[in-house]
Coordinates of C-alpha atoms and ligand atoms in Angstrom, one line a residue:
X271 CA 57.6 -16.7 -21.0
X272 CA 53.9 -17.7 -21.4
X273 CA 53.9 -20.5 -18.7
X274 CA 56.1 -18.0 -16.6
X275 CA 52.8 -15.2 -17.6
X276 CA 50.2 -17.6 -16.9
X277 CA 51.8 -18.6 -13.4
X278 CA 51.7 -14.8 -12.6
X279 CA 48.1 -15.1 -12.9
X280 CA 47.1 -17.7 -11.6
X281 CA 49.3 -16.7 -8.5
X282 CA 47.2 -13.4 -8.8
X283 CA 44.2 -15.3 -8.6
X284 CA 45.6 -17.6 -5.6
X285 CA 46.2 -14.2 -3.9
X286 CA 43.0 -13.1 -4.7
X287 CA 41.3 -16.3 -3.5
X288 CA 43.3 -15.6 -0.2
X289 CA 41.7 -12.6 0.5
X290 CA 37.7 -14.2 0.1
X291 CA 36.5 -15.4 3.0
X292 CA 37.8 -12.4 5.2
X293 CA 35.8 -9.8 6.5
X294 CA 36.1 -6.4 5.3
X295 CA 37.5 -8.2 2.1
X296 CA 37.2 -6.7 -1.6
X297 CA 34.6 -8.9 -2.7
X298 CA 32.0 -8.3 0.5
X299 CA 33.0 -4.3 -0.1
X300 CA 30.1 -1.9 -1.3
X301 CA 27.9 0.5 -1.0
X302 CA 24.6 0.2 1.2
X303 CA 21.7 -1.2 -0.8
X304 CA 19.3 1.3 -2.2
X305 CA 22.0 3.8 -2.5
X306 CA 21.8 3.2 -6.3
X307 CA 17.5 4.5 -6.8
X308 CA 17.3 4.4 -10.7
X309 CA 16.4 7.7 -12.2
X310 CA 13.3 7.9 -14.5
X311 CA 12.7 10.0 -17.5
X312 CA 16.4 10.9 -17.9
X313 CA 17.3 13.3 -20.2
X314 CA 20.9 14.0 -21.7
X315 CA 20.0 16.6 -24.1
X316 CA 23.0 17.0 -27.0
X317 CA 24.5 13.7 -25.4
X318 CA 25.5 11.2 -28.0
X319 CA 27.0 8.8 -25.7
X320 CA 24.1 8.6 -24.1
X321 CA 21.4 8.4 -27.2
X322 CA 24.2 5.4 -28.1
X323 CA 23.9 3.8 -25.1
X324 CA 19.6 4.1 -24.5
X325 CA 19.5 2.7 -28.1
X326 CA 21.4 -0.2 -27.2
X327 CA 19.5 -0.6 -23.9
X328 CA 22.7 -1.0 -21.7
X329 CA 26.1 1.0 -20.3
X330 CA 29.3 -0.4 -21.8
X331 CA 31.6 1.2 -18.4
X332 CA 35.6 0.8 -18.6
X333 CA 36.8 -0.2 -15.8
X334 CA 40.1 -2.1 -13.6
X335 CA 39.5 -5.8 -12.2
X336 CA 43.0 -6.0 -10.0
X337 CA 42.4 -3.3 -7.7
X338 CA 41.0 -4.3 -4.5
X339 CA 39.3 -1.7 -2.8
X340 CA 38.9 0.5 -6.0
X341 CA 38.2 -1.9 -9.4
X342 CA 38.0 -5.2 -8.1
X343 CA 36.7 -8.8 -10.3
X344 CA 36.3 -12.0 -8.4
X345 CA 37.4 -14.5 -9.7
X346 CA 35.3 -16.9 -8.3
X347 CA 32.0 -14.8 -8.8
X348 CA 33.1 -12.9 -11.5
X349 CA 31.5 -9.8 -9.5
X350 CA 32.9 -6.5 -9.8
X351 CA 33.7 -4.2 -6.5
X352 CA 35.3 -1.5 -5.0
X353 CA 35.2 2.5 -4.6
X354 CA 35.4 3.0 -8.6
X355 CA 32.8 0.4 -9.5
X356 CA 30.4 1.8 -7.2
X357 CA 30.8 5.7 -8.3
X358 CA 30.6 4.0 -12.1
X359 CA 26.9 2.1 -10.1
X360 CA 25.8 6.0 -9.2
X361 CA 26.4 7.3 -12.5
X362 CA 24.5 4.5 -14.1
X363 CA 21.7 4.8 -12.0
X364 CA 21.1 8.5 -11.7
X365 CA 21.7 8.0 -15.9
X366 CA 18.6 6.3 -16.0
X367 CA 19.8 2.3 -16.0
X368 CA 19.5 -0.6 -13.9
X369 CA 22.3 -2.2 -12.6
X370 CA 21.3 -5.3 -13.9
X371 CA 22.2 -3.1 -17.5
X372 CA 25.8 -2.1 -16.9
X373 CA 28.6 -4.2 -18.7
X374 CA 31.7 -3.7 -16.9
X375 CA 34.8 -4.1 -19.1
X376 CA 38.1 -4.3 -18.3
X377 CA 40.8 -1.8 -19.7
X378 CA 44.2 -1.8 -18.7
X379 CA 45.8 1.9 -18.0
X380 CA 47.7 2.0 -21.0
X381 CA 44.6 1.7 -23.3
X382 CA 41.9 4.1 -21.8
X383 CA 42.5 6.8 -24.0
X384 CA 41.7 4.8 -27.3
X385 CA 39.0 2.8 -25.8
X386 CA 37.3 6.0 -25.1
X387 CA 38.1 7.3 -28.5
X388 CA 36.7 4.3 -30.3
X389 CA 33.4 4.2 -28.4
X390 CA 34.4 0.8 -27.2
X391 CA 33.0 1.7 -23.5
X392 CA 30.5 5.0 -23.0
X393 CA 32.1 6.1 -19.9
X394 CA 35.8 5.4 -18.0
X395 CA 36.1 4.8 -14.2
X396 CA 39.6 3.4 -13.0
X397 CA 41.5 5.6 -11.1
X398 CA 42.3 7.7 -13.9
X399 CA 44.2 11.0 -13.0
X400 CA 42.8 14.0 -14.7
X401 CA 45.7 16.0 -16.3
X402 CA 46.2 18.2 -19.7
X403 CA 47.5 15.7 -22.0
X404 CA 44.7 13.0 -21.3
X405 CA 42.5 16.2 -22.1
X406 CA 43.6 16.6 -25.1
X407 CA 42.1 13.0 -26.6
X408 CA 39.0 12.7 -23.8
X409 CA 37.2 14.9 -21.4
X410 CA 37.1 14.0 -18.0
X411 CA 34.3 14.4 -15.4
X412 CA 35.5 14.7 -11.4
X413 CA 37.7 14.8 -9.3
X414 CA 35.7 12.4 -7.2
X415 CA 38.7 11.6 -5.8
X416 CA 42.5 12.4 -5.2
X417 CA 45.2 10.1 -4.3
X418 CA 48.6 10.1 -4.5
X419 CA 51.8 8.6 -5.8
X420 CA 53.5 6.4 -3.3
X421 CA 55.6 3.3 -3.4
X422 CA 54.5 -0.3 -1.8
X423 CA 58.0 -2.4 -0.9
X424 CA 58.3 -5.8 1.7
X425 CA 57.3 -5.1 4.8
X426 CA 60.8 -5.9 6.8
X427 CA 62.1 -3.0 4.2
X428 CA 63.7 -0.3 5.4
X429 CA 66.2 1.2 2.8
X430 CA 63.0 2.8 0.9
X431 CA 61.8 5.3 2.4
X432 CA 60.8 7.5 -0.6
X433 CA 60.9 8.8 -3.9
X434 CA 64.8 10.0 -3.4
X435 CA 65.6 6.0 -2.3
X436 CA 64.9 4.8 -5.3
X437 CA 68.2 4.5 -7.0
X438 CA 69.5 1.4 -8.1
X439 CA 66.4 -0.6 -6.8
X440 CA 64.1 -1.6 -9.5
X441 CA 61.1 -0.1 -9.6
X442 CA 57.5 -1.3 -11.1
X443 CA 54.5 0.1 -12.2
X444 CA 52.0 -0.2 -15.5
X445 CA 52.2 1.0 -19.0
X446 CA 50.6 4.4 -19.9
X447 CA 50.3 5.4 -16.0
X448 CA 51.1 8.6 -14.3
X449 CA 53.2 6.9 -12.0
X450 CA 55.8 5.4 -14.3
X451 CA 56.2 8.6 -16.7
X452 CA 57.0 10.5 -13.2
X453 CA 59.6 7.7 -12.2
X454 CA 60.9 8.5 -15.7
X455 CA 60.8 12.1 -16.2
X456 CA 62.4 12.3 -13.1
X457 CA 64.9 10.3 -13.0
X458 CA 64.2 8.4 -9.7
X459 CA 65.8 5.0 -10.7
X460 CA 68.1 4.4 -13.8
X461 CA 65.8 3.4 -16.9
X462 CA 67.0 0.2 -16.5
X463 CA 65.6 -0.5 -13.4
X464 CA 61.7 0.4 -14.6
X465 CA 59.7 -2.5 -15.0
X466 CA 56.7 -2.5 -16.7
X467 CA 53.1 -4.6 -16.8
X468 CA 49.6 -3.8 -18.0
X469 CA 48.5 -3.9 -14.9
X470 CA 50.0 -3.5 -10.7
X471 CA 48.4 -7.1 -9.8
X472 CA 51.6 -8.0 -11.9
X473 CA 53.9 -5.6 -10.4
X474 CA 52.8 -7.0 -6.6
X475 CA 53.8 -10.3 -7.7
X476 CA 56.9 -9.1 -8.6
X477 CA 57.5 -7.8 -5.6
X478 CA 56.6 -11.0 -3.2
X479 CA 58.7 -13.1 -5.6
X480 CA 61.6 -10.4 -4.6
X481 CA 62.1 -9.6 -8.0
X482 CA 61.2 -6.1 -7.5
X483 CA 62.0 -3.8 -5.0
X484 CA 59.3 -1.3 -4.8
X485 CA 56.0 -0.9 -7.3
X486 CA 54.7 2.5 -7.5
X487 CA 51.6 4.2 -8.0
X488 CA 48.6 6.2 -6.6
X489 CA 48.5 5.3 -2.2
X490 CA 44.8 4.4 -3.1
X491 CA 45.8 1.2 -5.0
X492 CA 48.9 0.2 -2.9
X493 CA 47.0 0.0 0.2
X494 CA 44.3 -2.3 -1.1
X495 CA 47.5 -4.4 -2.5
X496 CA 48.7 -4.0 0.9
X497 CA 45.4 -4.8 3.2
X498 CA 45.3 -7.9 0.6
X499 CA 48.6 -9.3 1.7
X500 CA 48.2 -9.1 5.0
X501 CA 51.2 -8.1 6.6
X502 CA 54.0 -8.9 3.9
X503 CA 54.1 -5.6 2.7
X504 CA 54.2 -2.1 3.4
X505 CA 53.1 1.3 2.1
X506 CA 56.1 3.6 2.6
X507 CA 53.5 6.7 3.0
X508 CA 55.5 9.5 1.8
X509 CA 53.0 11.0 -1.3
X510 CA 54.7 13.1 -4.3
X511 CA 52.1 13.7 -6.9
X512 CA 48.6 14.8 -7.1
X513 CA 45.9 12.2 -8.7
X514 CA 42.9 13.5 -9.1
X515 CA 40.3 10.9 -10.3
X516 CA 38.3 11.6 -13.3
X517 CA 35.7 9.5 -14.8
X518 CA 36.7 9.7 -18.8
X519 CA 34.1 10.3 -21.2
X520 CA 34.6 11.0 -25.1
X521 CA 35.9 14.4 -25.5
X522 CA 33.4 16.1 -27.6
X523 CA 30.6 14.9 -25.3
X524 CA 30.2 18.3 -23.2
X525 CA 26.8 17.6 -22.2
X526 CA 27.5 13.8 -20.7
X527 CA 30.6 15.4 -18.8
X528 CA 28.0 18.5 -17.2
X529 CA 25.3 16.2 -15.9
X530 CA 27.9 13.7 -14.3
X531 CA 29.3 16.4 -12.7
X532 CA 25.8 16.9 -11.5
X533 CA 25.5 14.0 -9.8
X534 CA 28.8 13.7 -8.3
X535 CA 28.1 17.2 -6.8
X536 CA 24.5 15.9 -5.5
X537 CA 26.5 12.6 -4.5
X538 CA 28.9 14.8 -2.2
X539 CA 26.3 16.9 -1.0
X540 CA 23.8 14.4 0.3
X541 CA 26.4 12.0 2.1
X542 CA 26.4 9.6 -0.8
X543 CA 29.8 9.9 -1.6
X544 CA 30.6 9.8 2.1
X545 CA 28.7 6.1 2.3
X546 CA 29.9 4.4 -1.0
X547 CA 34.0 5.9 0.2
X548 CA 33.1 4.3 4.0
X549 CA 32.2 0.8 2.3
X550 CA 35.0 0.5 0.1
X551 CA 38.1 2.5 0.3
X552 CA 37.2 3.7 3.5
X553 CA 38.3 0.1 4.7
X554 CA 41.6 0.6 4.1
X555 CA 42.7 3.9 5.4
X556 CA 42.4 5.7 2.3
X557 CA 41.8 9.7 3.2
X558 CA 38.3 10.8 3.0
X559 CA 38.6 14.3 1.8
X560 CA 36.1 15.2 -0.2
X561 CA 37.0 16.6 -3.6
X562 CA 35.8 19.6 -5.6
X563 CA 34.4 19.4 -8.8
X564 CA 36.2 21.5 -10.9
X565 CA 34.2 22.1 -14.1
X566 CA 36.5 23.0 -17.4
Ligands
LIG269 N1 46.2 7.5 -11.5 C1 47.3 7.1 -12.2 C2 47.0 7.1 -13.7 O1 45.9 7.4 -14.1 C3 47.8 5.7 -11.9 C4 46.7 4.6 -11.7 C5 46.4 3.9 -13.0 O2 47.3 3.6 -13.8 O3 45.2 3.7 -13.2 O4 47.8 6.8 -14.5

């Protein structure tokens, strides 16, 4: 079981190798330089998160590391990227911080809610869907972005063609996700046929090995898993859910939530949102609506 694990990853890494070089690849994605201008003299008045973090001098930010496009590590560089890393970059820098004082860390869906509610990371950006019972342990900033669930199968498929195709094909997706309470809940597949892993990277594997059939979750992330692979696989396109994207903070922390609201809203009024979207998700044919802030 471990070697068979540890193959996984290092097949994950291969993959991820793959896709280096490339052009338009995960690892050259990002926002325009100077985009970022650090803030002076921030204030974040009530804000213990933030009196935590100017204390310590640095930003602890959650984040995912197999996401290309969105929450992206190199494993070469050890460099993180994508459309979530740089909205986590904006934050930081309209908070007051360098970029040079932001410690990414990587959290795993299934674990966001605790991290948050430890104060292991100050602030949570992984395409983490805004929804009541999330709200009711952390508070959430956003939308800054909405996807939607969709399912990712090989690309000479073509018995999947949607959520209603799914039964008796086994189905993957990660712990503690949206996604794989909905393939649940509504009984898409039989529960038997749900597979599980921390995190997609694991899933996709699955999937080119031919032990899965489909691996579900927001159209965002299956299209970077899908732009990686060149060619082997498919997103079916067929959405049935709403994801908005929030960045998590602690609950309690009102004032933290209000000013990053702040700066999204200047972000999508003054075309920043628009340019860090075009470098990163942008690539890979992601939507570019803009969302709407919706301040609870
Ligand atoms: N947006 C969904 C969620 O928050 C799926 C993606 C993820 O697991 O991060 O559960």
């Amino acid at each position: 079981m471990r070697v068979r694990t540890l193959a996984a990853v290092l097949l994950t890494g291969a993959l991820a190798l793959t896709a280096c070089g490339k052009e338009g690849s995960p690892t050259e994605q990002g926002a325009p330089a100077g985009l970022f201008e650090v803030a002076k003299d921030v204030k974040v008045d009530g804000s213990p998160t933030f009196e935590k973090a100017k204390t310590r001098g640095s930003l602890v930010v959650g984040v995912k590391e197999d996401q290309p496009g969105l929450g992206y590590k190199d494993p070469t560089t050890n460099k993180y990227s994508g459309f979530d890393i740089d909205i986590a970059r904006l934050i930081s820098a309209k908070l007051g911080f360098d970029p040079e004082k932001i410690q990414f860390k990587t959290i795993q869906s299934a674990a966001r809610e605790q991290a948050l509610i430890n104060g292991d990371v100050d602030y949570y950006v992984g395409t983490y869907t805004i929804n009541a019972g999330r709200k009711e342990k952390v508070g959430f900033a956003g939308p800054y972005f909405v996807a939607g669930q969709d399912l990712l199968v090989k690309k000479d498929n073509t018995d999947i063609t949607g959520k209603d195709t799914l039964k008796g094909k086994k189905v993957c997706s990660a712990t503690g996700s949206t996604p794989v309470k909905r393939i649940r809940d509504e009984n898409l597949t039989e529960p038997g046929n749900i597979l599980e892993f921390q995190g997609y990277s694991q899933c996709v594997t699955k999937l080119l090995d031919g032990e899965v059939d489909a691996v579900t979750t927001d159209d965002a992330i299956l299209k970077g898993y899908a732009a990686a692979e060149e060619g082997k696989l498919k997103v079916v396109g067929k959405t049935f859910s709403s994801e908005p994207y929030g960045i998590g903070v602690p609950k309690e922390d009102t004032a933290l939530r209000t000013k990053m609201n702040d700066i999204l809203q200047a972000s999508l009024d003054d075309g920043s949102w628009q340019k860090i979207y075009d470098g990163t998700l942008g690539k890979s044919g992601s939507s570019a609506e803009k969302p709407k802030i919706d301040r609870y």
